[in-house]
Coordinates of C-alpha atoms (C1' of nucleotides) in Angstrom, one line a residue:
Chain B
M1 CA -71.0 132.9 20.0
T2 CA -73.8 130.8 21.2
Q3 CA -77.1 132.1 22.6
A4 CA -76.3 130.5 25.9
M5 CA -73.2 132.6 26.3
I6 CA -75.0 135.9 25.9
L7 CA -76.3 137.5 29.1
F8 CA -79.7 138.9 28.1
S9 CA -80.7 142.0 30.0
S10 CA -82.8 145.1 30.0
D11 CA -82.0 148.7 29.9
F12 CA -83.3 152.0 28.4
I13 CA -81.8 151.2 25.0
R14 CA -83.3 147.8 24.8
D15 CA -86.6 149.4 25.9
I16 CA -86.4 151.7 22.9
I17 CA -85.6 148.8 20.6
E18 CA -88.5 146.7 22.0
D19 CA -90.9 149.6 21.4
D20 CA -89.6 149.9 17.8
L21 CA -90.0 146.2 17.3
Q22 CA -93.6 146.5 18.5
T23 CA -94.3 149.1 15.8
N24 CA -92.3 147.3 13.2
K25 CA -90.0 150.2 12.7
N26 CA -87.0 149.3 10.5
E27 CA -89.0 146.4 9.3
G28 CA -88.2 144.6 12.5
R29 CA -84.4 144.8 11.8
V30 CA -81.9 145.4 14.5
A31 CA -78.4 146.4 13.3
T32 CA -75.7 147.8 15.5
R33 CA -72.0 148.4 15.2
F34 CA -68.9 148.7 17.3
P35 CA -66.8 151.6 15.8
P36 CA -63.4 151.9 17.4
E37 CA -60.7 154.2 16.0
P38 CA -57.6 152.1 15.5
N39 CA -55.3 154.4 17.4
G40 CA -54.9 152.5 20.6
Y41 CA -55.8 149.3 22.3
I42 CA -59.3 148.7 23.6
H43 CA -60.0 148.7 27.3
I44 CA -62.7 147.6 29.8
G45 CA -64.7 150.7 28.9
H46 CA -64.8 149.6 25.2
A47 CA -65.7 146.1 26.5
K48 CA -68.8 147.6 27.9
S49 CA -69.7 149.0 24.5
V50 CA -68.8 145.7 22.8
C51 CA -71.0 143.7 25.1
L52 CA -73.8 146.2 24.6
N53 CA -73.7 146.3 20.8
F54 CA -73.0 142.7 20.2
G55 CA -75.3 141.7 23.0
I56 CA -78.2 143.6 21.6
A57 CA -77.6 142.1 18.2
A58 CA -77.7 138.6 19.6
Q59 CA -80.7 139.2 21.9
Y60 CA -82.8 140.5 19.0
Q61 CA -81.5 138.2 16.2
G62 CA -79.9 141.2 14.6
T63 CA -76.4 142.0 13.4
C64 CA -73.4 143.9 14.8
N65 CA -70.7 145.1 12.5
L66 CA -67.1 145.7 13.5
R67 CA -66.2 149.0 11.9
L68 CA -62.8 150.6 12.2
D69 CA -63.5 154.4 12.3
D70 CA -60.3 155.4 10.6
T71 CA -60.9 158.9 9.3
D72 CA -57.9 160.6 10.9
P73 CA -54.7 158.9 9.7
L74 CA -52.6 160.4 12.5
G75 CA -51.9 157.7 15.0
E76 CA -53.9 155.0 13.3
S77 CA -52.2 151.7 12.4
M78 CA -52.7 148.1 11.4
E79 CA -51.1 147.1 14.7
F80 CA -54.1 148.6 16.5
V81 CA -56.6 147.1 14.0
E82 CA -55.1 143.7 14.7
S83 CA -55.2 144.1 18.4
I84 CA -58.8 145.2 18.3
I85 CA -59.8 142.2 16.3
R86 CA -57.9 139.9 18.6
D87 CA -59.3 141.4 21.7
I88 CA -63.0 141.4 20.6
R89 CA -62.7 137.8 19.4
W90 CA -61.2 136.8 22.7
L91 CA -64.0 138.5 24.5
G92 CA -66.2 136.0 22.7
F93 CA -67.9 138.0 19.9
D94 CA -68.1 137.4 16.2
W95 CA -69.1 139.7 13.3
G96 CA -69.0 137.1 10.5
D97 CA -68.0 138.8 7.3
R98 CA -69.1 142.2 8.5
L99 CA -65.7 143.8 9.1
F100 CA -65.7 147.3 7.7
Y101 CA -63.5 150.3 7.5
A102 CA -64.7 153.9 7.2
S103 CA -61.7 154.3 4.9
D104 CA -63.4 152.0 2.5
Y105 CA -66.2 154.6 2.2
F106 CA -64.0 157.5 1.4
E107 CA -65.1 157.7 -2.2
K108 CA -68.8 157.4 -1.3
I109 CA -68.4 159.9 1.4
Y110 CA -66.7 162.3 -1.0
Q111 CA -69.6 162.0 -3.3
F112 CA -72.0 162.7 -0.5
A113 CA -70.1 165.9 0.1
V114 CA -70.4 166.8 -3.5
E115 CA -74.1 166.3 -3.2
L116 CA -74.2 168.5 -0.2
I117 CA -72.4 171.3 -2.1
K118 CA -74.8 170.9 -5.0
S119 CA -77.8 171.3 -2.8
G120 CA -76.3 174.5 -1.4
N121 CA -75.7 172.9 2.0
A122 CA -71.9 173.0 2.1
Y123 CA -69.2 175.4 1.1
V124 CA -65.5 175.6 0.9
C125 CA -64.2 178.0 3.5
S126 CA -60.7 179.5 3.2
L127 CA -60.4 180.9 6.7
S128 CA -57.4 179.8 8.7
P129 CA -57.9 177.6 11.8
D130 CA -57.4 180.6 14.1
E131 CA -59.9 182.6 12.1
V132 CA -62.5 179.9 12.3
R133 CA -62.1 179.7 16.0
E134 CA -62.4 183.4 16.4
Q135 CA -65.5 183.5 14.3
R136 CA -67.2 180.6 15.9
G137 CA -68.5 182.8 18.8
T138 CA -68.8 181.7 22.4
F139 CA -71.3 180.0 24.6
T140 CA -73.2 183.3 24.9
E141 CA -72.5 185.1 21.6
P142 CA -73.4 183.8 18.2
G143 CA -70.7 183.3 15.6
K144 CA -70.0 185.3 12.5
E145 CA -70.7 183.9 9.1
S146 CA -67.7 183.1 7.0
P147 CA -67.0 185.5 4.1
Y148 CA -66.7 182.4 2.0
R149 CA -70.2 181.2 3.0
N150 CA -71.9 182.3 -0.2
R151 CA -69.5 181.0 -2.8
S152 CA -71.3 179.7 -5.8
V153 CA -72.0 176.0 -6.2
E154 CA -69.7 176.0 -9.2
E155 CA -66.8 177.6 -7.3
N156 CA -67.3 175.3 -4.3
L157 CA -67.3 172.2 -6.6
D158 CA -64.2 173.4 -8.3
M159 CA -62.4 174.2 -5.0
F160 CA -63.4 170.9 -3.4
Q161 CA -62.2 169.0 -6.4
R162 CA -58.9 170.9 -6.2
M163 CA -58.7 170.2 -2.5
R164 CA -58.9 166.5 -3.3
A165 CA -56.4 166.9 -6.1
G166 CA -53.8 168.2 -3.6
E167 CA -53.5 171.7 -4.9
F168 CA -53.6 173.3 -1.5
A169 CA -51.6 173.2 1.6
D170 CA -52.8 171.6 4.9
G171 CA -55.3 173.9 6.5
A172 CA -55.7 176.2 3.6
H173 CA -59.3 175.3 3.0
T174 CA -62.0 173.2 4.6
L175 CA -65.4 172.1 3.5
R176 CA -68.1 173.3 5.9
A177 CA -71.7 172.4 6.3
K178 CA -73.9 175.5 5.9
I179 CA -76.1 175.4 8.9
D180 CA -76.4 178.2 11.4
M181 CA -73.7 180.4 12.9
A182 CA -76.1 181.6 15.5
S183 CA -77.1 178.2 16.8
P184 CA -77.0 177.9 20.5
N185 CA -75.4 174.5 19.9
I186 CA -71.9 175.2 18.9
V187 CA -71.7 171.9 17.0
M188 CA -74.2 173.4 14.5
R189 CA -72.2 176.5 13.7
D190 CA -71.1 175.5 10.2
P191 CA -69.0 172.6 11.3
V192 CA -66.0 171.5 9.3
I193 CA -66.7 168.3 7.5
Y194 CA -63.6 167.9 5.4
R195 CA -60.0 169.0 6.1
I196 CA -56.8 168.8 4.1
K197 CA -54.2 166.6 5.8
R198 CA -51.2 165.4 3.9
E199 CA -50.7 162.4 6.1
P200 CA -50.4 158.9 4.7
H201 CA -53.2 156.7 5.8
Y202 CA -52.3 153.1 7.0
R203 CA -54.9 151.7 4.5
T204 CA -55.3 154.2 1.6
A205 CA -51.7 155.4 1.7
T206 CA -51.4 158.6 -0.2
K207 CA -54.5 158.3 -2.2
W208 CA -56.3 161.0 -0.2
V209 CA -55.1 164.3 1.1
I210 CA -58.5 165.3 2.4
Y211 CA -60.3 163.3 5.1
P212 CA -63.9 163.6 6.3
M213 CA -64.4 164.6 9.9
Y214 CA -66.0 162.2 12.4
D215 CA -69.4 164.0 12.3
F216 CA -69.7 163.6 8.6
A217 CA -68.2 160.1 8.1
H218 CA -69.8 158.4 11.1
C219 CA -73.4 158.9 10.4
L220 CA -73.0 158.2 6.7
S221 CA -71.1 155.0 7.4
D222 CA -73.9 154.0 9.7
A223 CA -76.4 154.7 6.9
L224 CA -74.3 152.9 4.3
E225 CA -74.3 149.8 6.5
G226 CA -78.0 150.0 7.3
I227 CA -77.4 150.5 11.0
T228 CA -80.6 151.0 12.9
Y229 CA -79.1 151.9 16.3
S230 CA -75.9 153.9 16.4
I231 CA -75.0 153.6 20.1
C232 CA -72.4 155.9 21.4
T233 CA -71.3 157.7 24.6
L234 CA -72.8 160.7 26.3
E235 CA -70.3 163.3 25.0
F236 CA -71.8 162.9 21.6
E237 CA -75.2 164.1 22.7
N238 CA -74.4 167.6 21.4
N239 CA -73.5 166.1 18.0
R240 CA -76.8 164.3 17.6
P241 CA -78.6 167.3 15.9
L242 CA -75.7 167.3 13.4
Y243 CA -75.9 163.6 12.9
D244 CA -79.6 164.0 12.1
W245 CA -79.0 167.0 9.9
I246 CA -76.5 165.3 7.7
V247 CA -78.5 162.1 7.4
G248 CA -81.6 164.1 6.8
K249 CA -80.0 166.0 3.9
L250 CA -78.4 162.9 2.2
I251 CA -80.3 159.8 3.1
T252 CA -83.8 158.8 2.1
G253 CA -85.7 156.0 3.6
L254 CA -84.8 154.4 6.9
R255 CA -82.3 156.3 8.9
P256 CA -80.1 155.2 11.8
R257 CA -80.9 156.6 15.2
Q258 CA -78.1 157.7 17.6
I259 CA -78.6 156.7 21.2
E260 CA -76.1 157.8 23.9
F261 CA -75.2 156.0 27.1
A262 CA -72.8 156.8 30.0
R263 CA -69.3 155.5 29.4
L264 CA -67.7 153.3 32.1
N265 CA -65.4 154.8 34.8
L266 CA -63.6 152.4 37.0
S267 CA -62.1 153.2 40.4
Y268 CA -58.4 153.3 40.9
T269 CA -57.6 153.3 37.2
V270 CA -57.9 155.6 34.1
L271 CA -59.8 154.8 31.0
S272 CA -59.1 157.6 28.7
K273 CA -57.1 156.8 25.6
R274 CA -54.9 159.8 26.1
R275 CA -53.9 158.8 29.6
L276 CA -53.4 155.1 28.6
I277 CA -51.2 156.2 25.8
E278 CA -49.2 158.3 28.2
L279 CA -48.7 155.4 30.6
V280 CA -47.4 153.3 27.8
K281 CA -45.3 155.9 26.0
K282 CA -43.6 157.2 29.1
D283 CA -42.9 153.7 30.4
Y284 CA -45.0 154.0 33.6
V285 CA -46.1 150.5 32.6
Q286 CA -44.4 147.8 30.5
G287 CA -46.7 148.1 27.5
W288 CA -50.4 147.8 26.5
D289 CA -50.5 144.3 27.8
D290 CA -49.0 145.2 31.2
P291 CA -51.2 143.2 33.6
R292 CA -51.9 146.3 35.6
M293 CA -53.5 148.0 32.6
P294 CA -57.3 148.1 32.2
T295 CA -56.8 147.2 28.5
V296 CA -58.4 144.0 27.4
T297 CA -55.0 142.6 26.5
G298 CA -53.6 143.6 29.9
M299 CA -56.5 142.0 31.7
R300 CA -56.1 138.9 29.6
R301 CA -52.4 138.6 30.5
R302 CA -53.3 139.3 34.1
G303 CA -55.6 136.3 34.0
Y304 CA -59.1 137.7 33.7
T305 CA -61.4 135.5 31.7
P306 CA -63.8 136.7 28.9
E307 CA -66.7 135.3 31.0
A308 CA -65.7 137.4 34.0
I309 CA -65.5 140.5 31.9
R310 CA -68.8 139.8 30.2
K311 CA -70.4 139.2 33.6
F312 CA -69.0 142.5 34.8
C313 CA -70.4 144.4 31.8
A314 CA -73.8 142.8 32.4
E315 CA -73.7 143.7 36.1
I316 CA -72.8 147.4 35.7
G317 CA -75.8 148.0 33.5
V318 CA -76.4 150.7 31.0
A319 CA -77.8 154.1 31.9
K320 CA -77.2 157.8 31.4
N321 CA -75.8 158.6 34.8
D322 CA -72.2 159.5 35.1
N323 CA -70.7 156.7 37.1
L324 CA -67.6 155.4 38.9
I325 CA -67.8 151.7 39.3
D326 CA -66.1 150.1 42.3
V327 CA -63.2 147.9 41.0
A328 CA -64.3 145.5 43.8
L329 CA -67.2 144.5 41.5
L330 CA -64.8 143.6 38.7
E331 CA -62.8 141.6 41.3
H332 CA -65.9 139.9 42.5
C333 CA -66.8 138.8 38.9
V334 CA -63.4 137.3 38.3
R335 CA -63.4 135.5 41.6
E336 CA -66.8 134.1 40.9
D337 CA -65.7 132.7 37.6
L338 CA -62.3 131.4 38.6
N339 CA -63.7 129.9 41.8
D340 CA -65.7 127.5 39.6
R341 CA -63.1 126.8 36.9
A342 CA -59.6 127.2 38.4
P343 CA -58.0 124.0 39.7
R344 CA -56.5 124.3 43.2
A345 CA -52.8 124.2 43.8
M346 CA -50.3 125.0 46.6
C347 CA -47.6 127.6 46.3
V348 CA -45.5 129.2 48.9
L349 CA -44.7 132.8 48.2
R350 CA -42.3 133.7 51.1
P351 CA -40.9 130.4 52.2
L352 CA -40.0 129.4 55.8
R353 CA -38.2 126.1 56.2
V354 CA -39.8 123.5 58.4
V355 CA -38.3 120.3 59.5
I356 CA -40.5 117.5 60.7
D357 CA -38.2 115.9 63.3
N358 CA -40.1 112.7 63.8
Y359 CA -40.6 112.1 60.0
P360 CA -38.1 109.5 58.7
E361 CA -35.1 111.0 56.9
N362 CA -35.6 109.4 53.5
Q363 CA -39.3 108.8 53.5
M364 CA -41.5 110.3 50.9
E365 CA -45.3 109.9 50.5
Q366 CA -47.6 110.9 47.7
F367 CA -50.9 112.3 48.8
E368 CA -53.9 112.2 46.5
C369 CA -55.6 115.6 46.5
A370 CA -58.8 117.0 45.0
N371 CA -58.3 119.6 42.4
H372 CA -61.5 121.3 43.4
P373 CA -63.2 121.0 46.8
Q374 CA -66.8 121.3 45.4
N375 CA -66.3 119.6 42.0
P376 CA -65.0 116.0 42.0
E377 CA -65.1 116.0 38.2
M378 CA -62.0 118.1 38.2
G379 CA -60.1 115.1 39.4
T380 CA -57.2 114.6 41.7
R381 CA -53.4 115.0 41.7
K382 CA -50.6 113.6 43.7
I383 CA -48.6 115.8 46.0
P384 CA -45.3 114.7 47.6
F385 CA -44.7 115.0 51.3
S386 CA -41.3 114.8 53.0
R387 CA -39.3 115.6 56.0
V388 CA -38.4 119.2 55.0
L389 CA -41.1 121.5 53.9
Y390 CA -41.7 125.2 53.2
I391 CA -44.6 127.1 54.7
E392 CA -45.6 130.7 54.3
R393 CA -43.6 133.1 56.6
D394 CA -46.9 134.7 57.6
D395 CA -48.2 131.4 58.8
F396 CA -45.8 131.5 61.8
M397 CA -45.7 134.1 64.5
E398 CA -43.6 134.2 67.7
N399 CA -46.1 136.1 69.6
P400 CA -49.4 135.6 67.9
P401 CA -52.6 137.5 68.8
K402 CA -55.5 135.6 70.2
K403 CA -57.5 134.8 67.2
Y404 CA -54.5 133.7 65.1
H405 CA -54.9 130.0 64.4
R406 CA -51.8 129.1 62.6
L407 CA -48.3 128.1 63.8
G408 CA -46.7 129.6 66.9
P409 CA -44.8 128.4 70.0
G410 CA -46.8 125.6 71.6
R411 CA -49.3 125.4 68.7
E412 CA -50.6 122.9 66.3
V413 CA -51.8 123.4 62.8
R414 CA -53.1 121.3 59.9
L415 CA -51.0 121.1 56.8
R416 CA -53.5 121.3 54.0
N417 CA -54.2 117.8 52.5
A418 CA -51.6 116.3 55.0
Y419 CA -50.8 115.9 58.6
V420 CA -51.3 117.9 61.7
I421 CA -48.0 119.2 62.9
K422 CA -46.9 120.6 66.2
Y423 CA -44.3 123.3 66.9
E424 CA -41.2 122.2 68.8
S425 CA -38.5 124.9 68.3
M426 CA -37.1 127.5 66.1
V427 CA -33.7 128.4 64.7
R428 CA -32.5 132.0 64.4
D429 CA -30.0 133.5 62.1
D430 CA -27.0 134.4 64.3
R431 CA -26.6 137.9 62.9
T432 CA -30.1 139.1 62.1
D433 CA -31.9 137.2 64.8
E434 CA -34.5 136.4 62.2
V435 CA -36.3 133.0 62.5
I436 CA -35.0 130.9 59.6
E437 CA -36.2 127.5 60.4
L438 CA -38.9 125.7 62.5
H439 CA -38.8 122.3 64.0
C440 CA -42.0 120.4 64.3
T441 CA -43.4 116.9 64.9
Y442 CA -46.2 115.4 63.0
D443 CA -49.1 113.2 64.2
P444 CA -49.2 110.1 61.9
Q445 CA -52.8 109.5 62.8
T446 CA -54.0 112.7 61.3
R447 CA -53.5 112.0 57.6
N448 CA -57.1 111.8 56.6
A449 CA -58.6 112.1 60.1
S450 CA -59.1 114.4 63.0
P451 CA -56.8 113.9 66.0
A452 CA -57.8 110.6 67.8
D453 CA -58.2 112.4 71.2
G454 CA -60.9 114.7 69.7
R455 CA -58.9 117.9 70.1
K456 CA -59.7 120.7 67.7
V457 CA -57.0 122.0 65.3
P458 CA -58.6 125.2 63.9
G459 CA -55.8 126.3 61.5
V460 CA -55.0 125.0 58.1
I461 CA -52.0 126.2 56.2
H462 CA -50.5 125.5 52.8
W463 CA -47.0 124.1 52.2
V464 CA -44.8 122.4 49.6
S465 CA -42.1 119.8 49.9
A466 CA -38.7 121.4 49.9
Q467 CA -37.1 118.8 47.7
Q468 CA -40.0 118.2 45.4
S469 CA -41.3 121.6 44.5
V470 CA -40.4 123.9 41.7
P471 CA -38.9 127.4 42.1
A472 CA -41.2 130.0 40.6
E473 CA -41.5 133.7 40.1
V474 CA -44.7 135.3 41.2
R475 CA -45.8 138.8 40.3
L476 CA -48.2 140.5 42.7
Y477 CA -50.3 143.3 41.3
D478 CA -52.2 145.9 43.1
R479 CA -54.2 148.9 41.8
L480 CA -52.3 151.1 39.4
F481 CA -53.4 154.3 41.2
S482 CA -53.7 155.1 44.8
I483 CA -56.8 157.2 44.6
E484 CA -60.3 156.3 43.5
D485 CA -60.6 158.7 40.6
P486 CA -57.2 159.7 39.3
G487 CA -58.8 161.1 36.2
S488 CA -60.8 163.7 38.0
E489 CA -58.3 165.7 39.9
G490 CA -57.0 168.9 38.4
E491 CA -53.6 167.6 39.3
D492 CA -51.6 165.4 37.0
F493 CA -52.9 161.8 37.2
I494 CA -49.3 160.5 37.1
N495 CA -48.8 161.9 40.6
H496 CA -51.3 159.4 41.9
L497 CA -49.6 156.2 40.5
N498 CA -49.4 153.6 43.1
P499 CA -45.7 152.9 43.7
N500 CA -46.5 149.4 45.0
S501 CA -48.6 148.3 42.1
L502 CA -46.1 145.6 41.2
E503 CA -44.2 143.4 43.5
I504 CA -42.0 140.6 42.0
L505 CA -41.3 137.6 44.2
T506 CA -38.5 135.4 42.9
T507 CA -38.1 132.9 45.7
C508 CA -41.4 131.1 45.5
Y509 CA -42.0 127.4 45.4
V510 CA -44.9 125.9 43.6
E511 CA -46.0 122.2 43.7
T512 CA -44.4 120.1 41.0
N513 CA -47.6 119.5 39.1
L514 CA -47.3 123.0 37.8
K515 CA -43.8 122.7 36.5
N516 CA -44.9 122.9 32.9
A517 CA -48.3 124.7 33.2
G518 CA -49.2 126.3 30.0
P519 CA -49.5 130.1 29.5
E520 CA -52.8 131.6 30.3
S521 CA -53.9 128.7 32.5
Q522 CA -55.4 129.8 35.8
Y523 CA -55.1 128.2 39.2
Q524 CA -56.2 129.0 42.7
F525 CA -53.2 128.9 45.0
E526 CA -55.0 127.9 48.1
R527 CA -55.4 130.6 50.7
L528 CA -53.7 133.1 48.4
G529 CA -55.7 133.9 45.4
Y530 CA -56.1 133.2 41.7
F531 CA -53.0 133.1 39.6
C532 CA -52.3 132.9 35.9
V533 CA -49.3 131.5 34.0
D534 CA -47.5 134.5 32.4
M535 CA -46.1 134.3 28.9
D536 CA -42.7 135.1 30.3
T537 CA -42.6 131.5 31.6
V538 CA -39.8 129.4 30.2
A539 CA -39.6 125.6 30.4
G540 CA -39.4 124.4 34.0
K541 CA -39.3 127.9 35.4
P542 CA -42.9 129.1 35.6
V543 CA -43.9 132.8 36.1
F544 CA -47.3 133.5 37.6
N545 CA -49.4 136.6 37.7
R546 CA -51.7 137.2 40.6
V547 CA -55.1 137.9 39.1
V548 CA -56.8 138.7 42.3
Q549 CA -56.5 137.8 46.0
L550 CA -59.0 135.6 47.7
R551 CA -61.4 137.4 50.0
D552 CA -59.6 137.5 53.3
S553 CA -61.5 138.1 56.5
W554 CA -58.4 137.7 58.5
A555 CA -56.7 140.5 56.7
K556 CA -59.7 142.7 57.5
I557 CA -59.2 142.0 61.2
T558 CA -55.5 142.6 61.2
G559 CA -55.5 145.3 58.6
S560 CA -52.6 143.6 56.8
K561 CA -52.7 143.8 53.1
D562 CA -51.4 140.6 51.7
Y563 CA -48.9 137.8 52.1
Chain F
rU1 C1' -72.5 182.7 31.1
rG2 C1' -75.9 180.0 26.0
rG3 C1' -77.1 175.0 24.7
rG4 C1' -77.3 169.7 25.8
rG5 C1' -77.7 165.9 29.6
rA6 C1' -78.1 163.6 34.7
rA7 C1' -79.8 163.6 40.0
rU8 C1' -82.6 156.9 44.1
rC9 C1' -78.6 153.0 49.8
rG10 C1' -71.2 153.8 50.6
rU11 C1' -71.1 152.3 44.8
rU12 C1' -74.2 151.0 40.9
rC13 C1' -78.7 149.4 38.3
rA14 C1' -84.2 149.0 38.8
rA15 C1' -89.2 150.5 40.2
rU16 C1' -92.7 153.7 33.7
rG17 C1' -99.1 157.3 39.4
rG18 C1' -100.2 152.0 43.7
rU19 C1' -95.5 147.6 49.2
rA20 C1' -88.7 151.8 47.1
rG21 C1' -86.0 146.3 45.0
rG22 C1' -81.4 143.7 43.2
rA23 C1' -76.0 143.4 42.8
rC24 C1' -71.3 145.0 44.9
rA25 C1' -69.4 146.9 49.5
rA26 C1' -69.9 146.9 54.8
rC27 C1' -71.3 144.5 59.4
rG28 C1' -73.0 140.0 62.4
rG29 C1' -73.5 134.7 62.5
rA30 C1' -73.4 129.3 60.7
rC31 C1' -70.3 125.8 58.1
rU32 C1' -65.3 124.6 56.8
rC33 C1' -58.7 120.2 56.1
rU34 C1' -58.6 127.1 51.8
rG35 C1' -59.7 132.8 57.7
rA36 C1' -61.8 130.6 50.4
rC37 C1' -66.6 128.8 48.7
rU38 C1' -71.6 128.3 50.5
rC39 C1' -75.7 129.6 53.7
rC40 C1' -78.5 132.8 57.1
rG41 C1' -79.2 137.7 59.0
rU42 C1' -78.4 143.2 59.6
rU43 C1' -77.5 148.4 58.4
rU44 C1' -78.1 152.3 54.7
rA45 C1' -81.4 155.9 49.6
rU46 C1' -85.7 158.9 46.3
rU47 C1' -81.0 166.6 45.8
rA48 C1' -84.3 170.7 48.2
rA49 C1' -88.9 173.4 48.8
rG50 C1' -93.7 174.0 47.1
rG51 C1' -97.9 172.1 44.3
rU52 C1' -101.5 168.3 41.6
rU53 C1' -103.6 163.6 43.5
rC54 C1' -107.2 159.0 47.6
rG55 C1' -102.0 158.0 46.6
rA56 C1' -95.8 160.9 43.8
rA57 C1' -89.0 158.5 43.1
rU58 C1' -92.5 159.0 38.9
rC59 C1' -96.7 164.6 37.0
rC60 C1' -96.2 170.4 37.5
rU61 C1' -93.3 174.8 39.6
rU62 C1' -89.0 176.9 41.5
rA63 C1' -84.3 176.2 43.2
rU64 C1' -79.6 173.4 43.9
rU65 C1' -75.5 170.2 42.4
rC66 C1' -72.7 167.4 38.8
rC67 C1' -71.3 166.1 33.6
rC68 C1' -70.7 167.5 28.2
rC69 C1' -69.9 171.3 24.1
rA70 C1' -66.1 177.0 21.8
rG71 C1' -60.2 170.5 17.6
rC72 C1' -59.3 171.3 10.7
rC73 C1' -59.7 164.7 17.3
rA74 C1' -63.2 160.7 17.8

RNA sequence: UGGGGAAUCGUUCAAUGGUAGGACAACGGACUCUGACUCCGUUUAUUAAGGUUCGAAUCCUUAUUCCCCAGCCA
């Protein structure tokens, strides 16, 4: 990614780095890493971390490694590795040849453990999981030392080797760091650093039956890669003393420094892996790339751009306060980006038929329309106009309120890019009494001009030609949850799913120009919002996802939600 | 309850002993062939109480509130 694409910024982590650079710590080197576990898809919260780690590397001419933190084979898979790589690339970041796997370090990490045993700093413990828990103590009481704590180095070495050789059942023994069972920090009470797990690993297959724990593997992986700043989230603050203890015992010279920041929370969604997995597994959504999901792949399918996501990550900043970011900020960022780059188009979501009585039966005109009102470089396109049109149902009211400036009995309105038309009469369905058709007349003088008599026509509505438009499916998305913080309540978050988070409209009409629009291309449907061509599109029958609505000050007045 | 963190507009981020500022949101208004965009304007904050100081969001003291930790998850 080029320098220009990076949003440079300042925060408490960058302050630390700049201080270090001043004193030439780490010989002026800046090395970070993004270390996801490949057991799920990455989401907008990960994107914050990606932007932070890769952004810092770019800002200080350093490096950022991509490292798959795959030390627990349960749930990890190549599918997730591939999705993570795809998503980070799409976000616009590059790690060159520095793609690493913690699993590639298993042998080295094993040797580090042997070293720890030899120096008397680790022992094989044969307590059961329950016993370990019981003996760990509580917040207020110290733990008890394991009866196996003082095994000889020789016995430990032998046992650990036999653990590796597969002589024992899962859970029969663990390797524990010998630290302090009385530590007020529970993390330091002789933490388990290796466990036996007879689970095939997606990369090392059945080569290993013991796997290092996060606390042991992560800091050593950082050290092996020469990481200078190991940036992680707040919940690892308690683990930092252990991080420093392990590195202090095993690594000489320059050591990585762990710095913690607050993870992102976003209103009206959930960002915990556990909850996201539940949404997918129990079919509350249609997969990881469901456009309602806060996953990178979901947002991509929805129509978000990498630029918008990066802007958002820059806007929210980095600090140590717990936060709940208003999703309105995310929406603002995508509108800002798409406003600049999305060509305009017209689409009628809920059609109402309009006949222009004084327009000749077989006449057809082509109007040249700007693709972007502020950017002429985006060119023009031709839009067909004819006697029968569709307009939005919401753009006609029988008994409109005062400030409504669209169509109604006795009213005039401007058809966007076309003529001013005037209401003449309506046709009702005999049975339902519903208005099914409008008859209007047009003013031929108003094609590219205001009415000759100087009268004001305040309203402008969008439309398509009935004959020359293409049927489309449009999927309207709303927030996945109906409360701000579904993750916080004691109640099951599933109870707060928004039942109206997806509305599928199958009778829409879009202008002919979009008949073969390619997947992932974004448009602004004027007066409606930004839309993105979904991958479910088939030739000639486009499917659009609504990325986000336009800001709508009329909706604020009426309280109505959308079209 | 022991330990580790954090408290600043509605939401967020800043101000590093010297004018509390930005963004989003909200609310007015201007403009407009998108009730969009853009532009102009307005409202709103230092958790509390003491102290140090010419001067405190910042330093000290005492409270209060919230988050994290008792996985052989990360």
